[in-house]
Amino acid sequence: QVQLVQSGAEVKKPGSSVKVSCKASGGTFSSYTISWVRQAPGQGLEWMGRIIPILGIANYAQKFQGRVTITADKSTSTAYMELSSLRSEDTAVYYCAREDLLGAFDIWGQGTMVTVSS
Amino acid sequence: QSALTQPASVSGSPGQSITISCTGTSSDVGSYNLVSWYQQHPGKAPKLMIYEGSKRPSGVSNRFSGSKSGNTASLTISGLQAEDEADYYCCSYAGSSTPSVFGGGTKLTVL
């Protein structure tokens, strides 16, 4: 059974960057698509972007273009999401999720809380 | 890409049925039957309940069903139970090179 395990909580200063990892166990990592979804406190889900590891291709929501980079290391079955120029509004729980061939997020990581505060 | 439109809240009594709508446009919900629905309890990760508009993953109760008409997708929960109380989100997919978009979420209260 595929599981996604994310890195631990982070506290960052405004203007800095954060890099969250998502390690997959079970299954064939390269054949997945991994998406990143965030949820600010008390708010809804927001899709940020995805990567197709076997192709090394990523695409992003327009809102995050230029500030987010999603990568994948096939050798360690790990996906990464790096968000730069952090501001207080980026305080949120960040989830990775496996995306099936037709866009459904069938497996989710446990979430990583990122707090941006001076 | 604009968020899909969901009602902020719905409620129902145990045993009743409720429907949550998810309205998009002809470019997303209306073009593809690729809407998925997620249930999220407080402090937990979302859980896939419906995919490809109307399919249920293994292990999801058949009390949950999905449908679509035009630019609006719907999630129906029949025989409401206390444990159904949660937030529900729809999501539209239009291809691996296009952004996915979530609805704003609906809080379901079981009275």
mmCIF file of C-alpha atoms in Angstrom:
data_model
loop_
_atom_site.group_PDB
_atom_site.id
_atom_site.type_symbol
_atom_site.label_atom_id
_atom_site.label_comp_id
_atom_site.label_asym_id
_atom_site.label_seq_id
_atom_site.Cartn_x
_atom_site.Cartn_y
_atom_site.Cartn_z
ATOM 1 C CA GLN A 1 0.000 0.000 0.000
ATOM 2 C CA VAL A 2 1.388 3.377 -1.019
ATOM 3 C CA GLN A 3 2.061 5.849 1.777
ATOM 4 C CA LEU A 4 3.247 9.436 1.607
ATOM 5 C CA VAL A 5 5.236 10.704 4.582
ATOM 6 C CA GLN A 6 6.011 14.392 4.812
ATOM 7 C CA SER A 7 8.714 16.300 6.655
ATOM 8 C CA GLY A 8 8.046 18.041 9.957
ATOM 9 C CA ALA A 9 6.675 21.426 10.874
ATOM 10 C CA GLU A 10 8.625 24.552 9.967
ATOM 11 C CA VAL A 11 8.771 28.102 11.318
ATOM 12 C CA LYS A 12 10.149 30.633 8.868
ATOM 13 C CA LYS A 13 10.827 34.354 8.716
ATOM 14 C CA PRO A 14 9.093 36.546 6.128
ATOM 15 C CA GLY A 15 11.125 36.714 2.946
ATOM 16 C CA SER A 16 12.784 33.340 3.454
ATOM 17 C CA SER A 17 12.103 30.010 1.720
ATOM 18 C CA VAL A 18 10.810 26.654 2.874
ATOM 19 C CA LYS A 19 11.295 23.232 1.331
ATOM 20 C CA VAL A 20 8.880 20.458 2.289
ATOM 21 C CA SER A 21 9.530 16.833 1.404
ATOM 22 C CA CYS A 22 7.125 13.989 0.648
ATOM 23 C CA LYS A 23 8.559 10.466 0.665
ATOM 24 C CA ALA A 24 6.629 7.652 -0.983
ATOM 25 C CA SER A 25 6.787 4.052 0.126
ATOM 26 C CA GLY A 26 5.257 1.183 -1.802
ATOM 27 C CA GLY A 27 4.322 1.245 -5.461
ATOM 28 C CA THR A 28 6.361 2.690 -8.320
ATOM 29 C CA PHE A 29 7.136 6.316 -7.531
ATOM 30 C CA SER A 30 8.094 7.316 -11.046
ATOM 31 C CA SER A 31 4.692 6.369 -12.385
ATOM 32 C CA TYR A 32 2.818 8.673 -10.017
ATOM 33 C CA THR A 33 1.896 12.281 -10.349
ATOM 34 C CA ILE A 34 2.391 14.163 -7.089
ATOM 35 C CA SER A 35 0.426 17.314 -6.387
ATOM 36 C CA TRP A 36 0.818 19.832 -3.603
ATOM 37 C CA VAL A 37 -2.220 21.333 -1.913
ATOM 38 C CA ARG A 38 -2.229 23.847 0.908
ATOM 39 C CA GLN A 39 -4.782 24.887 3.510
ATOM 40 C CA ALA A 40 -4.480 28.124 5.463
ATOM 41 C CA PRO A 41 -5.948 28.102 8.984
ATOM 42 C CA GLY A 42 -9.732 27.945 8.799
ATOM 43 C CA GLN A 43 -9.656 28.115 5.004
ATOM 44 C CA GLY A 44 -10.244 25.749 2.107
ATOM 45 C CA LEU A 45 -7.976 23.602 -0.008
ATOM 46 C CA GLU A 46 -5.812 25.282 -2.636
ATOM 47 C CA TRP A 47 -4.005 23.412 -5.411
ATOM 48 C CA MET A 48 -0.445 24.663 -5.896
ATOM 49 C CA GLY A 49 1.092 22.475 -8.555
ATOM 50 C CA ARG A 50 2.118 18.997 -9.619
ATOM 51 C CA ILE A 51 5.059 17.007 -10.879
ATOM 52 C CA ILE A 52 5.176 13.928 -13.070
ATOM 53 C CA PRO A 53 8.433 12.316 -11.880
ATOM 54 C CA ILE A 54 8.842 9.983 -14.840
ATOM 55 C CA LEU A 55 8.841 12.993 -17.164
ATOM 56 C CA GLY A 56 10.381 15.492 -14.773
ATOM 57 C CA ILE A 57 7.676 17.942 -15.777
ATOM 58 C CA ALA A 58 6.010 20.271 -13.285
ATOM 59 C CA ASN A 59 3.211 22.754 -13.665
ATOM 60 C CA TYR A 60 1.916 25.314 -11.237
ATOM 61 C CA ALA A 61 -1.136 27.332 -10.330
ATOM 62 C CA GLN A 62 -0.838 30.830 -11.741
ATOM 63 C CA LYS A 63 -1.021 32.287 -8.244
ATOM 64 C CA PHE A 64 2.274 30.621 -7.290
ATOM 65 C CA GLN A 65 4.164 30.948 -10.576
ATOM 66 C CA GLY A 66 7.658 32.227 -9.914
ATOM 67 C CA ARG A 67 7.536 31.459 -6.194
ATOM 68 C CA VAL A 68 7.069 27.707 -6.078
ATOM 69 C CA THR A 69 9.296 24.934 -7.363
ATOM 70 C CA ILE A 70 8.238 21.291 -7.272
ATOM 71 C CA THR A 71 10.870 18.647 -7.869
ATOM 72 C CA ALA A 72 11.235 14.904 -7.490
ATOM 73 C CA ASP A 73 14.143 12.582 -6.747
ATOM 74 C CA LYS A 74 13.348 9.202 -8.251
ATOM 75 C CA SER A 75 16.308 7.566 -6.488
ATOM 76 C CA THR A 76 14.761 8.260 -3.076
ATOM 77 C CA SER A 77 11.077 8.299 -4.124
ATOM 78 C CA THR A 78 10.773 11.787 -2.690
ATOM 79 C CA ALA A 79 8.995 14.861 -3.982
ATOM 80 C CA TYR A 80 9.774 18.364 -2.810
ATOM 81 C CA MET A 81 7.913 21.649 -2.755
ATOM 82 C CA GLU A 82 9.918 24.810 -2.253
ATOM 83 C CA LEU A 83 8.142 28.113 -1.687
ATOM 84 C CA SER A 84 10.142 31.329 -1.668
ATOM 85 C CA SER A 85 9.599 34.939 -0.619
ATOM 86 C CA LEU A 86 7.440 33.752 2.233
ATOM 87 C CA ARG A 87 4.864 36.059 3.746
ATOM 88 C CA SER A 88 2.462 35.658 6.639
ATOM 89 C CA GLU A 89 -0.322 34.612 4.256
ATOM 90 C CA ASP A 90 1.693 31.502 3.406
ATOM 91 C CA THR A 91 1.100 30.149 6.902
ATOM 92 C CA ALA A 92 -0.741 26.921 6.172
ATOM 93 C CA VAL A 93 -0.716 23.161 6.245
ATOM 94 C CA TYR A 94 0.924 21.857 3.085
ATOM 95 C CA TYR A 95 -0.141 18.461 1.785
ATOM 96 C CA CYS A 96 1.306 16.260 -0.910
ATOM 97 C CA ALA A 97 -1.088 13.900 -2.634
ATOM 98 C CA ARG A 98 -0.852 11.213 -5.256
ATOM 99 C CA GLU A 99 -2.858 12.164 -8.293
ATOM 100 C CA ASP A 100 -4.288 9.350 -10.390
ATOM 101 C CA LEU A 101 -4.417 9.379 -14.184
ATOM 102 C CA LEU A 102 -7.640 11.384 -14.220
ATOM 103 C CA GLY A 103 -6.855 13.921 -11.554
ATOM 104 C CA ALA A 104 -8.200 12.397 -8.352
ATOM 105 C CA PHE A 105 -6.031 12.699 -5.245
ATOM 106 C CA ASP A 106 -6.312 9.197 -3.866
ATOM 107 C CA ILE A 107 -3.509 9.162 -1.297
ATOM 108 C CA TRP A 108 -2.500 12.068 0.915
ATOM 109 C CA GLY A 109 0.465 12.822 3.111
ATOM 110 C CA GLN A 110 -0.129 13.725 6.719
ATOM 111 C CA GLY A 111 0.446 17.431 6.104
ATOM 112 C CA THR A 112 3.240 19.802 7.122
ATOM 113 C CA MET A 113 2.503 22.962 9.074
ATOM 114 C CA VAL A 114 4.496 25.944 7.860
ATOM 115 C CA THR A 115 4.321 29.061 10.017
ATOM 116 C CA VAL A 116 5.644 32.358 8.687
ATOM 117 C CA SER A 117 6.281 34.815 11.466
ATOM 118 C CA SER A 118 8.776 37.474 12.347
ATOM 119 C CA GLN B 1 -8.369 30.024 -12.633
ATOM 120 C CA SER B 2 -11.321 30.768 -10.314
ATOM 121 C CA ALA B 3 -12.349 28.496 -7.499
ATOM 122 C CA LEU B 4 -15.427 26.367 -8.028
ATOM 123 C CA THR B 5 -18.521 27.575 -6.173
ATOM 124 C CA GLN B 6 -19.919 25.530 -3.300
ATOM 125 C CA PRO B 7 -22.454 26.491 -0.619
ATOM 126 C CA ALA B 8 -20.685 27.447 2.597
ATOM 127 C CA SER B 9 -22.825 25.132 4.685
ATOM 128 C CA VAL B 10 -25.541 22.519 4.517
ATOM 129 C CA SER B 11 -27.272 20.589 7.255
ATOM 130 C CA GLY B 12 -29.526 17.604 7.696
ATOM 131 C CA SER B 13 -30.878 15.254 10.303
ATOM 132 C CA PRO B 14 -29.746 11.668 10.742
ATOM 133 C CA GLY B 15 -31.287 9.440 8.091
ATOM 134 C CA GLN B 16 -32.014 12.286 5.702
ATOM 135 C CA SER B 17 -30.310 13.000 2.373
ATOM 136 C CA ILE B 18 -28.406 16.125 1.448
ATOM 137 C CA THR B 19 -26.855 17.373 -1.769
ATOM 138 C CA ILE B 20 -23.824 19.642 -2.108
ATOM 139 C CA SER B 21 -23.425 21.502 -5.389
ATOM 140 C CA CYS B 22 -20.205 22.513 -7.095
ATOM 141 C CA THR B 23 -20.535 25.034 -9.903
ATOM 142 C CA GLY B 24 -17.823 25.755 -12.411
ATOM 143 C CA THR B 25 -17.738 26.806 -16.039
ATOM 144 C CA SER B 26 -17.844 25.250 -19.459
ATOM 145 C CA SER B 27 -14.026 25.217 -19.350
ATOM 146 C CA ASP B 28 -13.737 22.967 -16.314
ATOM 147 C CA VAL B 29 -16.710 21.141 -14.770
ATOM 148 C CA GLY B 30 -18.783 21.440 -17.916
ATOM 149 C CA SER B 31 -16.144 20.085 -20.273
ATOM 150 C CA TYR B 32 -15.059 16.958 -18.451
ATOM 151 C CA ASN B 33 -16.656 14.495 -16.066
ATOM 152 C CA LEU B 34 -13.515 14.602 -13.936
ATOM 153 C CA VAL B 35 -14.772 16.095 -10.720
ATOM 154 C CA SER B 36 -13.621 14.520 -7.485
ATOM 155 C CA TRP B 37 -14.991 15.012 -3.985
ATOM 156 C CA TYR B 38 -13.141 14.997 -0.655
ATOM 157 C CA GLN B 39 -14.233 14.680 2.942
ATOM 158 C CA GLN B 40 -12.147 16.366 5.604
ATOM 159 C CA HIS B 41 -12.594 16.016 9.338
ATOM 160 C CA PRO B 42 -10.981 18.636 11.617
ATOM 161 C CA GLY B 43 -7.235 18.237 11.874
ATOM 162 C CA LYS B 44 -7.152 15.425 9.323
ATOM 163 C CA ALA B 45 -5.999 15.093 5.749
ATOM 164 C CA PRO B 46 -8.718 15.051 3.085
ATOM 165 C CA LYS B 47 -10.126 11.698 1.965
ATOM 166 C CA LEU B 48 -11.214 10.874 -1.567
ATOM 167 C CA MET B 49 -14.933 10.042 -1.665
ATOM 168 C CA ILE B 50 -15.877 10.314 -5.354
ATOM 169 C CA TYR B 51 -13.737 10.378 -8.489
ATOM 170 C CA GLU B 52 -14.467 10.826 -12.196
ATOM 171 C CA GLY B 53 -17.728 12.457 -11.272
ATOM 172 C CA SER B 54 -19.563 9.429 -9.922
ATOM 173 C CA LYS B 55 -17.194 6.582 -9.021
ATOM 174 C CA ARG B 56 -16.565 5.497 -5.451
ATOM 175 C CA PRO B 57 -13.186 4.255 -4.256
ATOM 176 C CA SER B 58 -13.093 0.913 -2.532
ATOM 177 C CA GLY B 59 -14.189 1.270 1.071
ATOM 178 C CA VAL B 60 -16.349 4.356 0.609
ATOM 179 C CA SER B 61 -19.967 3.842 1.598
ATOM 180 C CA ASN B 62 -22.540 3.608 -1.172
ATOM 181 C CA ARG B 63 -24.452 6.315 0.700
ATOM 182 C CA PHE B 64 -22.166 8.720 -1.164
ATOM 183 C CA SER B 65 -22.916 9.384 -4.821
ATOM 184 C CA GLY B 66 -21.871 11.924 -7.415
ATOM 185 C CA SER B 67 -23.475 13.363 -10.526
ATOM 186 C CA LYS B 68 -23.175 16.239 -12.970
ATOM 187 C CA SER B 69 -25.500 18.426 -14.972
ATOM 188 C CA GLY B 70 -24.046 21.069 -17.234
ATOM 189 C CA ASN B 71 -21.480 23.118 -15.321
ATOM 190 C CA THR B 72 -22.589 21.850 -11.914
ATOM 191 C CA ALA B 73 -21.423 18.704 -10.159
ATOM 192 C CA SER B 74 -23.198 17.377 -7.086
ATOM 193 C CA LEU B 75 -22.427 15.146 -4.139
ATOM 194 C CA THR B 76 -25.366 13.418 -2.481
ATOM 195 C CA ILE B 77 -25.154 11.750 0.902
ATOM 196 C CA SER B 78 -28.097 9.574 1.789
ATOM 197 C CA GLY B 79 -28.979 8.141 5.185
ATOM 198 C CA LEU B 80 -27.001 10.830 6.991
ATOM 199 C CA GLN B 81 -24.953 9.651 9.935
ATOM 200 C CA ALA B 82 -23.224 11.618 12.672
ATOM 201 C CA GLU B 83 -19.793 10.694 11.318
ATOM 202 C CA ASP B 84 -20.622 12.364 7.997
ATOM 203 C CA GLU B 85 -20.282 15.729 9.706
ATOM 204 C CA ALA B 86 -17.205 17.218 8.035
ATOM 205 C CA ASP B 87 -16.048 19.649 5.373
ATOM 206 C CA TYR B 88 -16.504 18.593 1.752
ATOM 207 C CA TYR B 89 -14.555 19.863 -1.236
ATOM 208 C CA CYS B 90 -14.993 19.356 -4.947
ATOM 209 C CA CYS B 91 -12.102 19.523 -7.389
ATOM 210 C CA SER B 92 -12.071 19.764 -11.162
ATOM 211 C CA TYR B 93 -9.346 18.291 -13.395
ATOM 212 C CA ALA B 94 -8.838 19.221 -17.026
ATOM 213 C CA GLY B 95 -5.579 17.502 -17.933
ATOM 214 C CA SER B 96 -2.056 17.053 -16.604
ATOM 215 C CA SER B 97 -0.836 20.328 -18.063
ATOM 216 C CA THR B 98 -3.676 22.455 -16.745
ATOM 217 C CA PRO B 99 -4.279 23.580 -13.176
ATOM 218 C CA SER B 100 -6.646 21.666 -10.941
ATOM 219 C CA VAL B 101 -9.074 23.818 -9.025
ATOM 220 C CA PHE B 102 -10.923 23.221 -5.775
ATOM 221 C CA GLY B 103 -14.240 24.513 -4.603
ATOM 222 C CA GLY B 104 -14.353 26.710 -1.536
ATOM 223 C CA GLY B 105 -15.648 23.878 0.638
ATOM 224 C CA THR B 106 -18.957 23.088 2.331
ATOM 225 C CA LYS B 107 -19.408 22.437 6.025
ATOM 226 C CA LEU B 108 -21.924 19.658 6.614
ATOM 227 C CA THR B 109 -23.674 19.692 9.970
ATOM 228 C CA VAL B 110 -25.656 16.654 11.076
ATOM 229 C CA LEU B 111 -28.337 18.006 13.397
#
